[in-house]
CSV table of C-alpha atoms in Angstrom, one decimal:
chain,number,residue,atom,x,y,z
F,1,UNK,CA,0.0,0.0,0.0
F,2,UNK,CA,1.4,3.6,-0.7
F,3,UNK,CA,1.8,6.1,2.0
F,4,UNK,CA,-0.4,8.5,0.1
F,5,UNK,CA,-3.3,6.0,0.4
F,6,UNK,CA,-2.4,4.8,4.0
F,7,UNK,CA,-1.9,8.8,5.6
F,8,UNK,CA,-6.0,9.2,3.7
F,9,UNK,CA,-7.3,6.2,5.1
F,10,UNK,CA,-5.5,6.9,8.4
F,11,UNK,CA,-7.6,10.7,8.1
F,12,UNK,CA,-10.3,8.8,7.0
F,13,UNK,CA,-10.9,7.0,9.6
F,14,UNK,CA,-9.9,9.3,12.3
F,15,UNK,CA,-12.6,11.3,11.1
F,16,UNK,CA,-15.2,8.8,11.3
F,17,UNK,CA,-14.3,7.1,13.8
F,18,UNK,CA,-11.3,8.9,16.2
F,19,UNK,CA,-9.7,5.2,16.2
F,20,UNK,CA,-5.9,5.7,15.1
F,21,UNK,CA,-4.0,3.4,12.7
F,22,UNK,CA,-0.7,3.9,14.1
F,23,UNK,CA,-0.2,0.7,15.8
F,24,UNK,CA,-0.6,-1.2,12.5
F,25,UNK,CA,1.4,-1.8,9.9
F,26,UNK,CA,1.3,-1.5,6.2
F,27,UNK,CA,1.0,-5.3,5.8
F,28,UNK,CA,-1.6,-5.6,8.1
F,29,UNK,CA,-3.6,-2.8,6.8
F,30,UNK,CA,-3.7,-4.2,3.4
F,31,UNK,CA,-4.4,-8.1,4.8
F,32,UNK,CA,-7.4,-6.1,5.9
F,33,UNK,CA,-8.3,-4.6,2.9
F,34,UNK,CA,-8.2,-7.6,0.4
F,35,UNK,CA,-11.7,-9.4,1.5
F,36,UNK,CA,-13.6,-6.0,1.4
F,37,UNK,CA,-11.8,-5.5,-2.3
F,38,UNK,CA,-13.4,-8.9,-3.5
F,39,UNK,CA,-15.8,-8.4,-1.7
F,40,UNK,CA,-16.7,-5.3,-4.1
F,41,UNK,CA,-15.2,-6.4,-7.1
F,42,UNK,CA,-11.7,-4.8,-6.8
F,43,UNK,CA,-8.4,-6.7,-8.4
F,44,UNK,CA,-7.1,-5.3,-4.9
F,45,UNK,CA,-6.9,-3.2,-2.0
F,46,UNK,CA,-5.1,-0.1,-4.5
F,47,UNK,CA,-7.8,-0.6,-6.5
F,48,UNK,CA,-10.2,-0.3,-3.9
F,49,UNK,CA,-8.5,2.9,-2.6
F,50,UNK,CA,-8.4,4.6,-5.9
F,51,UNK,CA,-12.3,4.1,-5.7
F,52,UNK,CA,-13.0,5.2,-2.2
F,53,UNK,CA,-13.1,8.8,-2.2
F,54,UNK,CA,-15.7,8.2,-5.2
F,55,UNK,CA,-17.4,5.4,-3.8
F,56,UNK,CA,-20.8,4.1,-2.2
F,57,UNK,CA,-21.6,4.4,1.5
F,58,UNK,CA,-21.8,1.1,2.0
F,59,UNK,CA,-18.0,0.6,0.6
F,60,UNK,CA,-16.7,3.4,3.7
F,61,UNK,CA,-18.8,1.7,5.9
F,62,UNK,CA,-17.1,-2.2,4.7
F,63,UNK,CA,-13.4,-0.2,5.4
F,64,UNK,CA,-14.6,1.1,8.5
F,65,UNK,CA,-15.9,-2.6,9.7
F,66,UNK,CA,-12.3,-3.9,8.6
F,67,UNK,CA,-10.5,-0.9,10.1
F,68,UNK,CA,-11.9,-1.8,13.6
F,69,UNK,CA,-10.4,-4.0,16.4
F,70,UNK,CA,-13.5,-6.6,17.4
F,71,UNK,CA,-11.3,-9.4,19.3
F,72,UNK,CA,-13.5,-10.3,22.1
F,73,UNK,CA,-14.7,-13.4,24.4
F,74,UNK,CA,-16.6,-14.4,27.3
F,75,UNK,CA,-15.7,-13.2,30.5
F,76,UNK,CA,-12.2,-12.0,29.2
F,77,UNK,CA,-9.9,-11.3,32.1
F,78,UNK,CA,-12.0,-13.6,34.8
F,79,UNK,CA,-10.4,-11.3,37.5
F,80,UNK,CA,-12.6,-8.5,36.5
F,81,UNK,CA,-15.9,-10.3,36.1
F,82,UNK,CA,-15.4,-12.1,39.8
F,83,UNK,CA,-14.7,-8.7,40.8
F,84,UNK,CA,-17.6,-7.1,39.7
F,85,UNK,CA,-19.9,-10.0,40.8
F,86,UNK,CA,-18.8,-10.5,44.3
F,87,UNK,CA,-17.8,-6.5,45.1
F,88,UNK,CA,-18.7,-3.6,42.8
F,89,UNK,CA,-22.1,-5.3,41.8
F,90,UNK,CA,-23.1,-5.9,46.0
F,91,UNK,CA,-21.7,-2.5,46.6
F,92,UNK,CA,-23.7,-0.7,44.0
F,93,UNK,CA,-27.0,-2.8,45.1
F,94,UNK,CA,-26.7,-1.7,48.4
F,95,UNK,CA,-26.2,2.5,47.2
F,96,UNK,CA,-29.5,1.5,45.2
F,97,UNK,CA,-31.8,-0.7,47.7
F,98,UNK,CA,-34.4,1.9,47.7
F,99,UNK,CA,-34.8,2.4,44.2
F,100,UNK,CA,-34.3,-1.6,43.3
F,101,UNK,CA,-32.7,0.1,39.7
F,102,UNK,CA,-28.9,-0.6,38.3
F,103,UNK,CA,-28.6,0.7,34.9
F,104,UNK,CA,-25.3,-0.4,33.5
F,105,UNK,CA,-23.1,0.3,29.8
F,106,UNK,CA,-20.9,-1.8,27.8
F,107,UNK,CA,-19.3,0.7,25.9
F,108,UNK,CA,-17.3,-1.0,22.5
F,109,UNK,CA,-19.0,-4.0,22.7
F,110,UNK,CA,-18.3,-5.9,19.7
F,111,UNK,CA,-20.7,-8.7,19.2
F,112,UNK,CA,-21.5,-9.2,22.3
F,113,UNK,CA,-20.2,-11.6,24.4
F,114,UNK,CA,-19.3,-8.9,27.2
F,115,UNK,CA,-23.2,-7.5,27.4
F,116,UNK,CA,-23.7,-11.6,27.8
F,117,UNK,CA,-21.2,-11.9,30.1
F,118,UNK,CA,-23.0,-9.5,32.6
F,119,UNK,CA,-26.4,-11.1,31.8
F,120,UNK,CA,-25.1,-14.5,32.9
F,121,UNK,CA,-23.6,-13.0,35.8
F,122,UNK,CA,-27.0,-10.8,36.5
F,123,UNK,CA,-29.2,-13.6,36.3
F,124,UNK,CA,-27.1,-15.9,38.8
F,125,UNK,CA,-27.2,-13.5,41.3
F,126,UNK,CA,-31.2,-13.5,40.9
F,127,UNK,CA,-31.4,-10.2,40.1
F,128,UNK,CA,-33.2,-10.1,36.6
F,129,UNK,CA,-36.3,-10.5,38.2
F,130,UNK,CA,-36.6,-8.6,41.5
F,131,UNK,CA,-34.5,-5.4,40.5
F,132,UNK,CA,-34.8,-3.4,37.4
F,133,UNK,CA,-32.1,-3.4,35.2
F,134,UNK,CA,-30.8,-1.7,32.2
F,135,UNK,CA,-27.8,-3.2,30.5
F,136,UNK,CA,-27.1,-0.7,27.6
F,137,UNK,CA,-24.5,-2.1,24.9
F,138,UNK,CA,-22.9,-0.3,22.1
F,139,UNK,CA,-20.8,-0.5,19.2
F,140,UNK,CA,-19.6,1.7,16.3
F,141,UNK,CA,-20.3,-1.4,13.9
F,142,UNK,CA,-23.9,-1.8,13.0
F,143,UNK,CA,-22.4,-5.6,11.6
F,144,UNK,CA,-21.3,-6.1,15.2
F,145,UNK,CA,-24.5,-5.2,16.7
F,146,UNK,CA,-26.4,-7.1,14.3
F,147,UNK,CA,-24.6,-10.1,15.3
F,148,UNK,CA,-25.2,-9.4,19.1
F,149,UNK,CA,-28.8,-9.1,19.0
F,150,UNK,CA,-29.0,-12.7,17.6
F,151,UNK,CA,-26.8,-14.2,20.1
F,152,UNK,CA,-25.1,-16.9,18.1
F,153,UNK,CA,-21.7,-18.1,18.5
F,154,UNK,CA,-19.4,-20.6,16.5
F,155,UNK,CA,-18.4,-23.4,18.5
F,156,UNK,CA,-15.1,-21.7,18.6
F,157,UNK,CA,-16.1,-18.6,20.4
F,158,UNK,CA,-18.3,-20.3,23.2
F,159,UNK,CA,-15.0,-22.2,23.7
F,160,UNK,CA,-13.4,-19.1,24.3
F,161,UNK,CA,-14.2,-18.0,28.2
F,162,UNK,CA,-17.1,-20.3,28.4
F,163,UNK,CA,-17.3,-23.6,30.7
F,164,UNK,CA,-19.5,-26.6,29.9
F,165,UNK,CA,-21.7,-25.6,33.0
F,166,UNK,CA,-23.0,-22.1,31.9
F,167,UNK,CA,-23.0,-23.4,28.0
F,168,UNK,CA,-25.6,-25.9,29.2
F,169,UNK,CA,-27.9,-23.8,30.7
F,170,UNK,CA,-27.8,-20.3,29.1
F,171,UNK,CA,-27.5,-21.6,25.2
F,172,UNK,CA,-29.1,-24.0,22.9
F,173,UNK,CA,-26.9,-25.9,20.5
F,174,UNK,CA,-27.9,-25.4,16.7
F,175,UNK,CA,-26.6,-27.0,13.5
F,176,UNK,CA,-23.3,-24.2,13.1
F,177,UNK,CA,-22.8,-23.3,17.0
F,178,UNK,CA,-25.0,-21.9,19.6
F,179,UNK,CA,-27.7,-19.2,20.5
F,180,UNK,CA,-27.8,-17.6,24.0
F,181,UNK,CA,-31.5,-18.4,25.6
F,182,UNK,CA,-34.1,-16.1,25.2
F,183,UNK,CA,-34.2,-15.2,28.9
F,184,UNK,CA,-30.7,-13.8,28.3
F,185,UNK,CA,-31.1,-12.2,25.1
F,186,UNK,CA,-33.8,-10.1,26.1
F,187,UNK,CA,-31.4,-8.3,28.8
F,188,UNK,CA,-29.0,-6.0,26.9
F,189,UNK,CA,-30.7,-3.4,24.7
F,190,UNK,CA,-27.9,-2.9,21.9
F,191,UNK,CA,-27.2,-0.1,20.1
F,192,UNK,CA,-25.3,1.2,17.3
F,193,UNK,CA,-23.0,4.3,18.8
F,194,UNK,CA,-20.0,6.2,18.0
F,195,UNK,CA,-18.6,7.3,20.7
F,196,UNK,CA,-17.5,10.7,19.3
F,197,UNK,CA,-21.5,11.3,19.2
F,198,UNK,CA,-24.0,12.8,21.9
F,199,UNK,CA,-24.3,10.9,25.1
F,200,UNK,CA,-27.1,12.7,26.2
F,201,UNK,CA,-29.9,9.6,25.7
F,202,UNK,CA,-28.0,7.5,28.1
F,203,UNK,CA,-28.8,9.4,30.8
F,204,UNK,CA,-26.6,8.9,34.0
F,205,UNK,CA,-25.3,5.2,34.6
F,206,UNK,CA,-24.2,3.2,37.7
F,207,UNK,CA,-21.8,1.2,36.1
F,208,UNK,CA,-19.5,1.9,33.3
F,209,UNK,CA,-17.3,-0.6,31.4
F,210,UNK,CA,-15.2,0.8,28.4
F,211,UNK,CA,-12.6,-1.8,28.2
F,212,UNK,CA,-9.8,-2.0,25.8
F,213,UNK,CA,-11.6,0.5,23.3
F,214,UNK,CA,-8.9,4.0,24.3
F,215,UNK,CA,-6.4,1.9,23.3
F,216,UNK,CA,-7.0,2.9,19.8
F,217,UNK,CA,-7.7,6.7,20.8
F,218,UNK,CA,-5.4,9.6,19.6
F,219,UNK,CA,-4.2,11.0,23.2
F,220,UNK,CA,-6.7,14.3,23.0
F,221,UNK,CA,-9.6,11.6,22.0
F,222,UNK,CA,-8.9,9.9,25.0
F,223,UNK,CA,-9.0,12.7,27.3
F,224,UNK,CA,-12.4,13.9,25.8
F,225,UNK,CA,-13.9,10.3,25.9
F,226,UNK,CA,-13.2,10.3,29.9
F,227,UNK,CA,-14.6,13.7,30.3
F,228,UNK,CA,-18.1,12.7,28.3
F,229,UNK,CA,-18.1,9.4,30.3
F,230,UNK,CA,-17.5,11.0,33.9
F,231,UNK,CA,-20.5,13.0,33.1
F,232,UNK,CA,-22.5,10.3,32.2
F,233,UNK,CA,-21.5,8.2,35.0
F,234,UNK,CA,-23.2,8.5,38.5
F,235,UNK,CA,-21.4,10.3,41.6
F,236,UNK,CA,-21.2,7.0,42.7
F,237,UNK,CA,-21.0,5.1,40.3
F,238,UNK,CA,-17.5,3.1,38.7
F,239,UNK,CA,-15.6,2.9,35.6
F,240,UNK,CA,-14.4,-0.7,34.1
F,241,UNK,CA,-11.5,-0.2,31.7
F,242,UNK,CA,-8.8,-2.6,30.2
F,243,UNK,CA,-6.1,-3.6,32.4
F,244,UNK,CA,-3.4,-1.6,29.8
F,245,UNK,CA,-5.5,1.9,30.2
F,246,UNK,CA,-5.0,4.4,32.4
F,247,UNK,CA,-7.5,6.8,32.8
F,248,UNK,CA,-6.0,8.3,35.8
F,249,UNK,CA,-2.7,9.5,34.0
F,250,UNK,CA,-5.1,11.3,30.9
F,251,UNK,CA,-7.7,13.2,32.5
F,252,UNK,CA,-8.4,14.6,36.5
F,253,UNK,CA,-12.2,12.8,36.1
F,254,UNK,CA,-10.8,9.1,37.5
F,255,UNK,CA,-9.0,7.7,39.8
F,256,UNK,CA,-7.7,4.0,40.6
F,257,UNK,CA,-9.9,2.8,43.5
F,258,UNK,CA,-7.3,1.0,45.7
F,259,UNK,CA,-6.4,-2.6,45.8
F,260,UNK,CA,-8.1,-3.2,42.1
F,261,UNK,CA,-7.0,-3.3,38.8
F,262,UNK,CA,-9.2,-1.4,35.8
F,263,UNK,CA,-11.6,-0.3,38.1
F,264,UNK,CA,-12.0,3.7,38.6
F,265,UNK,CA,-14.3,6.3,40.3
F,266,UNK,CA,-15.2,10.0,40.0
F,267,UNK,CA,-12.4,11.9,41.8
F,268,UNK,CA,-13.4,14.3,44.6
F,269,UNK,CA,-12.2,17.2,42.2
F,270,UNK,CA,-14.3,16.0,39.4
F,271,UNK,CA,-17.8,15.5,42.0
F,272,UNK,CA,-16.9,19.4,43.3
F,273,UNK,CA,-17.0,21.0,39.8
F,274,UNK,CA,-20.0,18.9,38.7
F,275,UNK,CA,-21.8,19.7,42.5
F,276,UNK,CA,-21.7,23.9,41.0
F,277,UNK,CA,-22.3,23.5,37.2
């Protein structure tokens, strides 16, 4: 691939999308590239970027799907998920008792199995029924989202985090892998978003987890992502990010809650300015 076409679809993208392409590498930009070019008729991905400026909606939006990182599994990094089932979800349940409402976000969700991952974890602890709960997930890729909604995973990927215990009882095996039950799939609303967008219809939220998606983040998106998601998040509430972020050395909003890894809470600076706005 030439530079000239890599530094456009570099802009391009930032532009769309704020994720940056400096981590990757020609080669792997172009491996990429060569199943949306046949998938549009294109000898190959120069081809394809001679025609993009020019080209259909639906061709930006193939580059965009292929430009974006969706490696994901169920409960990835265990630690965090035991975590949040045996502390941060009892500690927030207690802060709510009276209104018997936990409204939580998946922020960069992928296709899914994170949003799952809570509604497993939600409905072991009983409380699907006897609180009321809204598990918000979101992704820039409508493909993505698509895919979540339906809830059906290749052998492969319910190999991947799952054990044979919660396989049995949350999915049904079909003829090319497995659909998560009804009773689960009914739990996350999902929800094409950018998060460059307004955050407004979320209204404020207990529990926040935007894990491994800054990663990709020029340093100024970054900073602006925390600030929108510290408003959005309750004075009480926490923050869930991947264990190679660190929101506390970008913006004053967060900081590390002791003894934890990835988890984060509004700093007292951060409660004070938003106590006289």
């Amino acid at each position: 691939m030439r530079d000239s076409d890599l530094a456009y679809l570099s802009a391009l993208i930032g532009r769309h999308t704020a994720i940056t392409l400096e981590p990757m590498r020609p080669a792997q930009v172009t491996a990429r590239l060569v199943p949306v070019a046949r998938r549009f008729g294109f000898r190959d991905p120069g081809a394809l970027m001679q025609d993009l400026p020019h080209g259909h909606p639906r061709l930006l939006q193939a580059v965009l799907e292929a430009m974006t990182t969706n490696d994901t599994w169920f409960f990835r990094d265990r630690a965090v998920f035991d975590h949040l089932r045996d502390h941060v979800l009892p500690t927030l349940m207690a802060r709510r008792m009276r209104s018997g409402r936990l409204r939580i976000w998946c922020a960069g969700v992928s296709s899914g199995q994170e949003a799952y991952t809570l509604a497993m974890i939600l409905a072991e602890k009983n409380l699907v029924a006897d609180w009321t709960i809204e598990l918000i997930a979101t992704d820039l890729s409508p493909v993505c989202i698509s895919r979540a909604r339906q809830g059906h995973y290749s052998n492969a990927e319910v190999q991947r985090g799952l054990g044979i215990k919660r396989l049995i009882a949350h999915f049904t095996q079909e003829a090319h892998g497995w659909r998560i039950s009804p009773a689960l799939r009914q739990i996350p609303r999902f929800h094409t978003f950018n998060l460059l967008d307004d955050y407004d219809w979320l209204g404020e939220i207990d529990l926040i987890l935007c894990r491994n998606v800054l990663l990709y983040f020029a340093l100024p998106t970054k900073a602006q992502v925390l600030d929108r998601l510290a408003a959005q998040l309750a004075p009480d509430g926490y923050l869930v990010v991947g264990s190679a972020e660190q929101p506390h050395t970008i913006a004053s909003t967060f900081e590390l809650v002791e003894g934890t890894r990835g988890l984060y809470s509004k700093t007292e600076a951060d409660l004070r300015r938003a106590s006289v706005r």
